[in-house]
Amino acid sequence: MSYPVVMKSKLHHFFIYFFAVLIPPFIFGTLFSFQTLMNLLYYNRSEPLQQVITPLPTPKALNSNKLNAAILLSNQATQTSEALLAFYELKSKSNLNVFTVAPIREPVPTTQPVSILPDYSFENAPKINVLILPSVTNFTEPKITTWVNKNISNAQLIITLGEGIRLLPQSFLNNKTVTSHFLSQQDLQEKLPDTIIDTKNQWIKDGKLLSSSGVFSTQQTIQKALQILKQSKFSQSSTEINPLQLEQEFKIKEFFYLFLHAGFDWFPNSMGVYLYNGVSEGHVATLIDSFPRSIHHRVVTFAEKRNYITTENGMTLIPAVSYEKTPKLDTLIIPSGKSSITPDPDFKEHAQEVVSFYNSLSSPNLTYNTMNFLAQKLGSPGTELVAKLTNFNQKIDIPSLPIAFSLFLRPLFLSLLGVIGVRFFTMRARKRKNQH
């Protein structure tokens, strides 16, 4: 056999075994990644109540001497952190009448496993001075777009959180400088050619519009809004931006982390967040909107009964499940809050680990505390990925934790099966050839 023929045969075998090593883990990893993402989407959504619990709580009376701040909710689904953190910041740090409003006054699902009962429906909502528009899952819902168009002219300040900017009419956004979540900025620029989409800043004020990147940047955005309200700078024509730069490009190691965990972490950690009357809606938001983004955790909220829970600042939440229906948990978290609750003694029997923040968080920056807690669990690059997706741009100490050895063994095992399979069929083909 000539040298070129020998080389061609060796190259042929090399490529066969090369693809035998790569293709099985790639196919399995891709399929399980898709399945994991679908499971997380299903797992993290609250199941709708079979029927609305009656009677509905009565909203607190409003002080006619104060400005009214309304947080819009969609009955289809609303972004969790943007709604809860906006409510937390406004209620705990301002002298405003703060309330939530939706097309219909019934429990509103969110993008994570908790529902919100709005204070008002569109029909009976009070006059609005400050309008907060979080991201919703349907930006073209006729009832919402009509209601927004009706209220933007009278509002003294409009705050958009993340993709909530899409709820505003194009005519209102023309010739303005705005921002949104970095994953939506390119699409926004294509759809709004007469609007400048800023890609580097966390929030931007242009006239009476304060737009932001959303999710965890909601805290800083609302704090800026309170400064504007205090100084009565509602409709100044000058544009203001914040100096904090956000890193928006994904790194190779983050893609590798995603593929490894989504494709081969077949037993993600289950985490339960306990809701009780007086719980901090801000802390709940940061917990349930950060850990699921790591792919490594599945989160569920629960209470003694699946009923209305009144938070420390007066928001009405509905947990995903009751305590009886809570699955076995790896970690059970009691968020911070103001209440006289006594944790159930069965908690330690229901979970491998119980972490209580009850009456322990003194820092006003809940997102910082939660991301520090997440960093201790995940290390890098998982925490960096979550920080990027949630627009968290403060510096935290992230330990370098090793990736679980099993995550490497599973793709290696699939590669070994691929090589064994190729070897088996190659030897079988040779045997048949020799027989002939």
Short mmCIF file of C-alpha atoms in Angstrom, two decimals:
data_model
loop_
_atom_site.label_atom_id
_atom_site.label_comp_id
_atom_site.label_asym_id
_atom_site.label_seq_id
_atom_site.Cartn_x
_atom_site.Cartn_y
_atom_site.Cartn_z
CA MET A 1 0.00 0.00 0.00
CA SER A 2 1.45 3.38 -1.05
CA TYR A 3 2.27 6.12 1.44
CA PRO A 4 -0.51 8.53 0.26
CA VAL A 5 -3.08 5.76 0.58
CA VAL A 6 -1.87 4.94 4.12
CA MET A 7 -2.01 8.64 5.12
CA LYS A 8 -5.49 8.99 3.65
CA SER A 9 -6.65 5.95 5.62
CA LYS A 10 -5.16 7.29 8.88
CA LEU A 11 -6.75 10.71 8.34
CA HIS A 12 -10.05 8.99 7.64
CA HIS A 13 -9.85 7.08 10.93
CA PHE A 14 -8.69 10.19 12.79
CA PHE A 15 -11.74 12.20 11.72
CA ILE A 16 -14.08 9.31 12.48
CA TYR A 17 -12.80 9.05 16.05
CA PHE A 18 -12.56 12.84 16.37
CA PHE A 19 -16.27 13.23 15.62
CA ALA A 20 -17.08 10.18 17.75
CA VAL A 21 -15.55 12.03 20.71
CA LEU A 22 -17.33 15.36 20.03
CA ILE A 23 -20.73 14.54 18.59
CA PRO A 24 -22.34 12.49 21.45
CA PRO A 25 -21.71 15.06 24.22
CA PHE A 26 -22.63 17.89 21.84
CA ILE A 27 -25.95 16.30 20.87
CA PHE A 28 -26.84 15.27 24.42
CA GLY A 29 -25.68 18.63 25.80
CA THR A 30 -27.76 20.58 23.29
CA LEU A 31 -30.89 18.48 23.87
CA PHE A 32 -30.60 18.63 27.65
CA SER A 33 -29.82 22.37 27.51
CA PHE A 34 -33.08 22.94 25.65
CA GLN A 35 -34.97 20.65 28.04
CA THR A 36 -33.42 22.37 31.07
CA LEU A 37 -34.40 25.83 29.86
CA MET A 38 -37.95 24.67 29.14
CA ASN A 39 -38.20 23.01 32.55
CA LEU A 40 -36.95 26.13 34.27
CA LEU A 41 -39.46 28.28 32.42
CA TYR A 42 -42.27 25.93 33.47
CA TYR A 43 -40.98 25.31 37.00
CA ASN A 44 -40.45 28.97 37.82
CA ARG A 45 -43.89 30.11 36.74
CA SER A 46 -46.71 30.17 39.27
CA GLU A 47 -49.66 28.00 38.43
CA PRO A 48 -52.78 30.20 38.21
CA LEU A 49 -55.16 30.05 41.13
CA GLN A 50 -58.14 27.80 40.46
CA GLN A 51 -60.30 30.67 41.63
CA VAL A 52 -59.57 34.14 42.97
CA ILE A 53 -59.46 34.08 46.75
CA THR A 54 -62.24 36.24 48.15
CA PRO A 55 -62.75 38.68 49.65
CA LEU A 56 -60.04 40.77 47.97
CA PRO A 57 -57.95 42.87 50.38
CA THR A 58 -59.04 46.51 50.43
CA PRO A 59 -56.32 48.96 49.26
CA LYS A 60 -55.17 51.44 51.88
CA ALA A 61 -56.69 54.89 51.67
CA LEU A 62 -54.55 57.40 49.78
CA ASN A 63 -53.39 60.72 51.20
CA SER A 64 -54.77 63.44 48.93
CA ASN A 65 -51.84 65.71 49.81
CA LYS A 66 -49.29 63.32 48.31
CA LEU A 67 -48.30 62.50 44.72
CA ASN A 68 -49.57 59.19 43.35
CA ALA A 69 -47.05 56.67 41.94
CA ALA A 70 -48.52 53.77 39.95
CA ILE A 71 -46.65 50.59 39.00
CA LEU A 72 -48.21 48.96 35.94
CA LEU A 73 -48.77 45.19 35.98
CA SER A 74 -49.91 42.95 33.16
CA ASN A 75 -52.42 40.18 33.81
CA GLN A 76 -50.41 38.01 31.40
CA ALA A 77 -47.05 38.34 33.23
CA THR A 78 -44.76 41.06 34.60
CA GLN A 79 -41.00 41.07 35.26
CA THR A 80 -40.51 40.11 38.91
CA SER A 81 -37.65 42.29 40.16
CA GLU A 82 -38.76 45.41 38.34
CA ALA A 83 -42.23 45.34 39.91
CA LEU A 84 -41.20 44.29 43.43
CA LEU A 85 -38.02 46.38 43.72
CA ALA A 86 -39.77 49.50 42.40
CA PHE A 87 -42.51 49.06 45.00
CA TYR A 88 -39.97 48.41 47.76
CA GLU A 89 -37.86 51.48 46.95
CA LEU A 90 -40.80 53.84 46.50
CA LYS A 91 -42.68 52.74 49.62
CA SER A 92 -39.72 52.54 51.97
CA LYS A 93 -37.86 55.67 50.86
CA SER A 94 -40.45 58.18 49.65
CA ASN A 95 -43.49 60.11 50.82
CA LEU A 96 -45.63 59.04 47.85
CA ASN A 97 -48.88 57.15 47.56
CA VAL A 98 -47.59 53.97 45.88
CA PHE A 99 -49.91 51.39 44.36
CA THR A 100 -50.05 48.73 41.63
CA VAL A 101 -52.56 48.74 38.79
CA ALA A 102 -53.52 46.16 36.15
CA PRO A 103 -56.25 45.79 33.51
CA ILE A 104 -58.19 43.47 35.85
CA ARG A 105 -57.85 43.22 39.64
CA GLU A 106 -56.90 39.58 39.92
CA PRO A 107 -53.58 37.81 40.71
CA VAL A 108 -50.90 38.73 38.19
CA PRO A 109 -48.23 36.10 37.35
CA THR A 110 -44.62 37.20 37.19
CA THR A 111 -41.57 35.84 35.42
CA GLN A 112 -40.61 33.97 38.59
CA PRO A 113 -42.65 31.78 40.99
CA VAL A 114 -44.74 34.44 42.73
CA SER A 115 -47.93 36.30 41.83
CA ILE A 116 -49.00 39.84 42.71
CA LEU A 117 -52.51 41.08 43.50
CA PRO A 118 -52.82 44.60 42.05
CA ASP A 119 -54.30 47.32 44.23
CA TYR A 120 -56.49 48.71 41.46
CA SER A 121 -57.85 47.86 38.03
CA PHE A 122 -57.72 50.31 35.14
CA GLU A 123 -61.36 51.19 35.78
CA ASN A 124 -60.90 52.48 39.34
CA ALA A 125 -57.23 53.59 39.41
CA PRO A 126 -56.63 57.00 41.01
CA LYS A 127 -55.05 59.92 39.14
CA ILE A 128 -51.38 59.19 38.36
CA ASN A 129 -48.49 61.62 38.84
CA VAL A 130 -45.59 59.15 38.53
CA LEU A 131 -45.97 56.23 36.11
CA ILE A 132 -43.66 53.20 36.41
CA LEU A 133 -43.59 50.78 33.46
CA PRO A 134 -41.79 47.47 34.12
CA SER A 135 -41.20 44.81 31.45
CA VAL A 136 -44.23 42.69 30.56
CA THR A 137 -44.53 39.61 28.37
CA ASN A 138 -46.99 41.17 25.90
CA PHE A 139 -46.06 44.71 24.86
CA THR A 140 -48.89 45.00 22.36
CA GLU A 141 -51.79 44.14 24.68
CA PRO A 142 -54.45 46.65 23.52
CA LYS A 143 -55.85 47.41 26.99
CA ILE A 144 -52.38 48.26 28.32
CA THR A 145 -51.16 50.33 25.37
CA THR A 146 -54.40 52.32 25.32
CA TRP A 147 -54.20 52.96 29.06
CA VAL A 148 -50.52 53.99 28.86
CA ASN A 149 -51.20 56.39 25.99
CA LYS A 150 -54.02 57.93 28.03
CA ASN A 151 -51.87 58.50 31.13
CA ILE A 152 -48.47 59.62 29.79
CA SER A 153 -49.64 63.13 28.97
CA ASN A 154 -50.76 63.86 32.54
CA ALA A 155 -47.90 62.05 34.33
CA GLN A 156 -45.21 64.36 35.70
CA LEU A 157 -42.55 61.63 35.56
CA ILE A 158 -42.47 58.40 33.55
CA ILE A 159 -40.06 55.64 34.58
CA THR A 160 -39.41 52.67 32.29
CA LEU A 161 -37.65 49.59 33.64
CA GLY A 162 -35.90 47.38 31.09
CA GLU A 163 -38.18 46.55 28.19
CA GLY A 164 -41.00 48.57 29.71
CA ILE A 165 -39.82 51.22 27.22
CA ARG A 166 -41.70 49.24 24.53
CA LEU A 167 -45.03 50.21 26.11
CA LEU A 168 -44.57 53.85 25.12
CA PRO A 169 -45.77 55.03 21.69
CA GLN A 170 -43.15 55.69 19.03
CA SER A 171 -44.30 59.29 18.69
CA PHE A 172 -43.45 59.92 22.36
CA LEU A 173 -39.96 58.41 21.96
CA ASN A 174 -38.97 60.23 18.77
CA ASN A 175 -35.82 62.38 19.18
CA LYS A 176 -35.28 61.09 22.73
CA THR A 177 -32.25 59.28 24.18
CA VAL A 178 -33.31 56.15 26.04
CA THR A 179 -31.97 52.80 27.24
CA SER A 180 -33.28 49.31 27.93
CA HIS A 181 -32.00 45.84 28.85
CA PHE A 182 -28.88 45.20 26.78
CA LEU A 183 -30.37 42.08 25.15
CA SER A 184 -33.14 44.19 23.57
CA GLN A 185 -31.21 47.29 22.54
CA GLN A 186 -30.40 46.25 18.96
CA ASP A 187 -33.99 45.28 18.24
CA LEU A 188 -35.23 48.55 19.74
CA GLN A 189 -32.89 50.59 17.58
CA GLU A 190 -34.23 48.86 14.46
CA LYS A 191 -37.84 49.50 15.48
CA LEU A 192 -37.25 53.07 16.70
CA PRO A 193 -35.02 54.68 14.03
CA ASP A 194 -35.75 58.21 15.31
CA THR A 195 -34.78 57.35 18.89
CA ILE A 196 -31.22 57.18 20.23
CA ILE A 197 -30.70 53.89 22.11
CA ASP A 198 -27.86 54.32 24.59
CA THR A 199 -25.86 51.11 25.18
CA LYS A 200 -23.48 52.14 27.95
CA ASN A 201 -25.47 53.54 30.83
CA GLN A 202 -27.71 52.18 33.53
CA TRP A 203 -30.32 54.91 33.37
CA ILE A 204 -30.97 58.01 31.27
CA LYS A 205 -33.24 60.97 31.93
CA ASP A 206 -34.56 62.83 28.91
CA GLY A 207 -37.27 65.35 29.71
CA LYS A 208 -39.87 63.72 31.93
CA LEU A 209 -38.81 60.22 30.84
CA LEU A 210 -36.39 58.23 33.00
CA SER A 211 -35.48 54.99 31.18
CA SER A 212 -33.28 52.24 32.59
CA SER A 213 -31.72 48.85 31.88
CA GLY A 214 -34.11 47.19 34.36
CA VAL A 215 -33.94 44.09 36.60
CA PHE A 216 -31.55 44.86 39.51
CA SER A 217 -30.71 48.35 38.23
CA THR A 218 -34.30 49.18 39.27
CA GLN A 219 -33.03 50.13 42.75
CA GLN A 220 -30.62 52.79 41.48
CA THR A 221 -33.18 54.02 38.93
CA ILE A 222 -35.89 54.57 41.55
CA GLN A 223 -33.39 56.29 43.82
CA LYS A 224 -32.61 58.68 40.97
CA ALA A 225 -36.34 59.18 40.41
CA LEU A 226 -36.76 60.18 44.06
CA GLN A 227 -34.01 62.78 43.64
CA ILE A 228 -35.83 64.18 40.60
CA LEU A 229 -39.09 64.35 42.54
CA LYS A 230 -37.41 66.04 45.50
CA GLN A 231 -35.82 68.67 43.26
CA SER A 232 -38.97 69.03 41.12
CA LYS A 233 -36.92 68.50 37.92
CA PHE A 234 -39.78 66.84 36.06
CA SER A 235 -39.50 68.08 32.51
CA GLN A 236 -36.09 69.70 32.17
CA SER A 237 -34.99 69.42 28.55
CA SER A 238 -31.39 68.47 29.35
CA THR A 239 -30.36 64.82 29.18
CA GLU A 240 -28.86 63.16 32.29
CA ILE A 241 -27.01 59.85 32.36
CA ASN A 242 -25.40 57.86 35.13
CA PRO A 243 -21.64 57.30 34.96
CA LEU A 244 -21.67 53.58 35.69
CA GLN A 245 -20.66 51.47 32.70
CA LEU A 246 -22.18 48.04 32.22
CA GLU A 247 -20.20 45.15 30.73
CA GLN A 248 -22.56 43.64 28.18
CA GLU A 249 -20.55 41.19 26.11
CA PHE A 250 -20.63 37.51 27.01
CA LYS A 251 -17.31 35.77 27.56
CA ILE A 252 -16.37 32.33 26.22
CA LYS A 253 -16.12 30.93 29.75
CA GLU A 254 -19.73 32.06 30.40
CA PHE A 255 -21.00 30.25 27.32
CA PHE A 256 -19.03 27.18 28.44
CA TYR A 257 -20.58 27.46 31.93
CA LEU A 258 -24.07 27.69 30.45
CA PHE A 259 -23.59 24.70 28.15
CA LEU A 260 -21.97 22.59 30.89
CA HIS A 261 -24.64 23.28 33.51
CA ALA A 262 -27.68 23.31 31.22
CA GLY A 263 -26.54 20.21 29.34
CA PHE A 264 -25.00 18.05 32.05
CA ASP A 265 -26.20 19.33 35.43
CA TRP A 266 -29.09 16.87 35.46
CA PHE A 267 -29.84 17.32 39.17
CA PRO A 268 -30.08 21.10 39.83
CA ASN A 269 -30.42 22.35 43.39
CA SER A 270 -33.97 23.01 44.55
CA MET A 271 -34.49 26.16 46.61
CA GLY A 272 -37.59 27.28 48.49
CA VAL A 273 -38.28 30.87 49.55
CA TYR A 274 -40.69 31.18 52.48
CA LEU A 275 -43.27 33.98 52.30
CA TYR A 276 -44.89 35.34 55.45
CA ASN A 277 -46.85 38.47 56.38
CA GLY A 278 -44.27 41.23 56.76
CA VAL A 279 -41.68 39.71 54.40
CA SER A 280 -39.51 42.13 52.44
CA GLU A 281 -40.78 42.25 48.85
CA GLY A 282 -37.38 43.61 47.82
CA HIS A 283 -35.45 40.69 49.28
CA VAL A 284 -37.90 38.17 47.81
CA ALA A 285 -37.40 39.75 44.39
CA THR A 286 -33.61 39.57 44.46
CA LEU A 287 -33.60 35.95 45.65
CA ILE A 288 -36.08 34.48 43.19
CA ASP A 289 -34.82 36.53 40.22
CA SER A 290 -31.12 35.71 40.64
CA PHE A 291 -30.68 32.03 41.50
CA PRO A 292 -32.76 30.58 38.61
CA ARG A 293 -30.60 32.49 36.11
CA SER A 294 -27.60 30.41 37.19
CA ILE A 295 -29.29 27.31 35.64
CA HIS A 296 -27.95 25.42 38.68
CA HIS A 297 -30.95 26.30 40.90
CA ARG A 298 -34.68 25.85 40.70
CA VAL A 299 -36.67 28.13 42.96
CA VAL A 300 -40.18 27.93 44.39
CA THR A 301 -42.02 30.25 46.80
CA PHE A 302 -44.30 28.82 49.45
CA ALA A 303 -46.29 29.81 52.56
CA GLU A 304 -48.26 27.98 55.23
CA LYS A 305 -51.27 28.23 52.88
CA ARG A 306 -51.53 29.51 49.33
CA ASN A 307 -53.23 32.72 50.31
CA TYR A 308 -52.61 36.47 50.20
CA ILE A 309 -49.35 37.54 51.84
CA THR A 310 -48.98 41.20 52.81
CA THR A 311 -45.34 42.34 52.58
CA GLU A 312 -43.59 44.77 54.89
CA ASN A 313 -44.53 47.72 52.66
CA GLY A 314 -48.05 46.62 51.83
CA MET A 315 -47.74 44.71 48.53
CA THR A 316 -49.98 41.64 48.21
CA LEU A 317 -48.21 38.47 47.01
CA ILE A 318 -49.41 34.92 46.35
CA PRO A 319 -46.84 32.09 46.68
CA ALA A 320 -46.47 29.38 44.05
CA VAL A 321 -47.48 26.54 46.39
CA SER A 322 -48.55 25.84 49.94
CA TYR A 323 -46.15 24.33 52.45
CA GLU A 324 -47.82 20.92 52.10
CA LYS A 325 -47.15 20.84 48.34
CA THR A 326 -43.58 22.12 48.53
CA PRO A 327 -41.14 19.58 47.03
CA LYS A 328 -38.18 18.29 49.01
CA LEU A 329 -35.63 21.13 49.06
CA ASP A 330 -31.87 21.38 49.09
CA THR A 331 -31.99 24.90 50.52
CA LEU A 332 -34.83 26.70 52.29
CA ILE A 333 -34.51 30.48 52.68
CA ILE A 334 -36.38 32.74 55.09
CA PRO A 335 -36.03 36.26 53.63
CA SER A 336 -35.68 39.38 55.72
CA GLY A 337 -38.76 41.24 56.86
CA LYS A 338 -40.69 42.80 59.72
CA SER A 339 -42.90 40.34 61.53
CA SER A 340 -43.17 38.29 64.68
CA ILE A 341 -43.09 34.95 62.84
CA THR A 342 -41.55 31.87 64.32
CA PRO A 343 -40.08 29.56 61.65
CA ASP A 344 -41.80 26.19 61.44
CA PRO A 345 -39.79 23.52 63.30
CA ASP A 346 -40.40 21.12 60.38
CA PHE A 347 -38.34 23.33 58.08
CA LYS A 348 -35.13 21.52 58.97
CA GLU A 349 -36.77 18.19 58.19
CA HIS A 350 -38.01 19.46 54.84
CA ALA A 351 -34.69 20.81 53.57
CA GLN A 352 -31.02 19.89 53.81
CA GLU A 353 -30.11 23.48 54.63
CA VAL A 354 -32.12 26.32 56.21
CA VAL A 355 -30.80 29.86 55.71
CA SER A 356 -32.55 32.61 57.65
CA PHE A 357 -32.13 36.32 56.90
CA TYR A 358 -35.03 37.19 59.19
CA ASN A 359 -34.28 40.52 60.90
CA SER A 360 -30.62 40.22 59.87
CA LEU A 361 -30.23 42.47 56.80
CA SER A 362 -29.41 46.01 57.82
CA SER A 363 -27.92 47.13 54.49
CA PRO A 364 -30.41 49.03 52.30
CA ASN A 365 -28.86 47.50 49.20
CA LEU A 366 -30.69 44.20 48.98
CA THR A 367 -29.29 43.34 45.55
CA TYR A 368 -25.73 43.61 46.89
CA ASN A 369 -26.53 41.26 49.80
CA THR A 370 -28.20 38.72 47.54
CA MET A 371 -25.40 38.74 44.96
CA ASN A 372 -22.85 38.21 47.75
CA PHE A 373 -24.90 35.24 48.97
CA LEU A 374 -25.12 33.92 45.41
CA ALA A 375 -21.35 34.30 44.94
CA GLN A 376 -20.68 32.06 47.95
CA LYS A 377 -22.90 29.38 46.43
CA LEU A 378 -21.85 29.62 42.78
CA GLY A 379 -18.42 31.20 42.58
CA SER A 380 -17.22 32.32 39.15
CA PRO A 381 -18.25 32.43 36.28
CA GLY A 382 -21.83 31.61 37.37
CA THR A 383 -22.14 34.74 39.52
CA GLU A 384 -20.65 36.93 36.78
CA LEU A 385 -23.22 35.59 34.32
CA VAL A 386 -26.13 36.27 36.70
CA ALA A 387 -24.78 39.76 37.44
CA LYS A 388 -24.67 40.51 33.72
CA LEU A 389 -28.19 39.22 33.02
CA THR A 390 -29.63 41.19 35.95
CA ASN A 391 -27.71 44.42 35.23
CA PHE A 392 -25.94 44.27 38.59
CA ASN A 393 -22.74 46.30 38.27
CA GLN A 394 -21.36 46.68 41.79
CA LYS A 395 -18.13 45.00 42.79
CA ILE A 396 -18.37 41.92 44.99
CA ASP A 397 -15.81 39.35 46.08
CA ILE A 398 -16.42 36.18 44.07
CA PRO A 399 -14.59 33.07 45.29
CA SER A 400 -13.10 30.72 42.71
CA LEU A 401 -15.04 27.54 43.37
CA PRO A 402 -14.20 24.40 41.37
CA ILE A 403 -16.76 23.11 38.89
CA ALA A 404 -18.33 19.86 40.06
CA PHE A 405 -16.25 16.93 38.82
CA SER A 406 -19.42 15.12 37.70
CA LEU A 407 -20.05 17.84 35.10
CA PHE A 408 -16.83 16.78 33.35
CA LEU A 409 -17.36 13.05 33.83
CA ARG A 410 -20.73 12.99 32.05
CA PRO A 411 -19.54 14.41 28.70
CA LEU A 412 -16.37 12.27 28.94
CA PHE A 413 -18.52 9.19 29.48
CA LEU A 414 -20.60 10.08 26.39
CA SER A 415 -17.39 10.54 24.38
CA LEU A 416 -16.17 7.14 25.55
CA LEU A 417 -19.45 5.57 24.42
CA GLY A 418 -18.99 7.23 21.03
CA VAL A 419 -15.48 5.81 20.66
CA ILE A 420 -16.63 2.34 21.76
CA GLY A 421 -19.51 2.52 19.27
CA VAL A 422 -17.21 3.49 16.39
CA ARG A 423 -14.73 0.79 17.38
CA PHE A 424 -17.47 -1.84 17.51
CA PHE A 425 -18.89 -1.01 14.06
CA THR A 426 -15.39 -0.66 12.55
CA MET A 427 -14.33 -4.11 13.76
CA ARG A 428 -17.63 -5.57 12.58
CA ALA A 429 -17.16 -4.04 9.12
CA ARG A 430 -13.61 -5.45 8.89
CA LYS A 431 -14.81 -8.90 9.93
CA ARG A 432 -17.45 -8.91 7.20
CA LYS A 433 -14.92 -7.69 4.65
CA ASN A 434 -12.47 -10.50 5.53
CA GLN A 435 -15.26 -13.08 5.27
CA HIS A 436 -15.94 -11.96 1.72
#
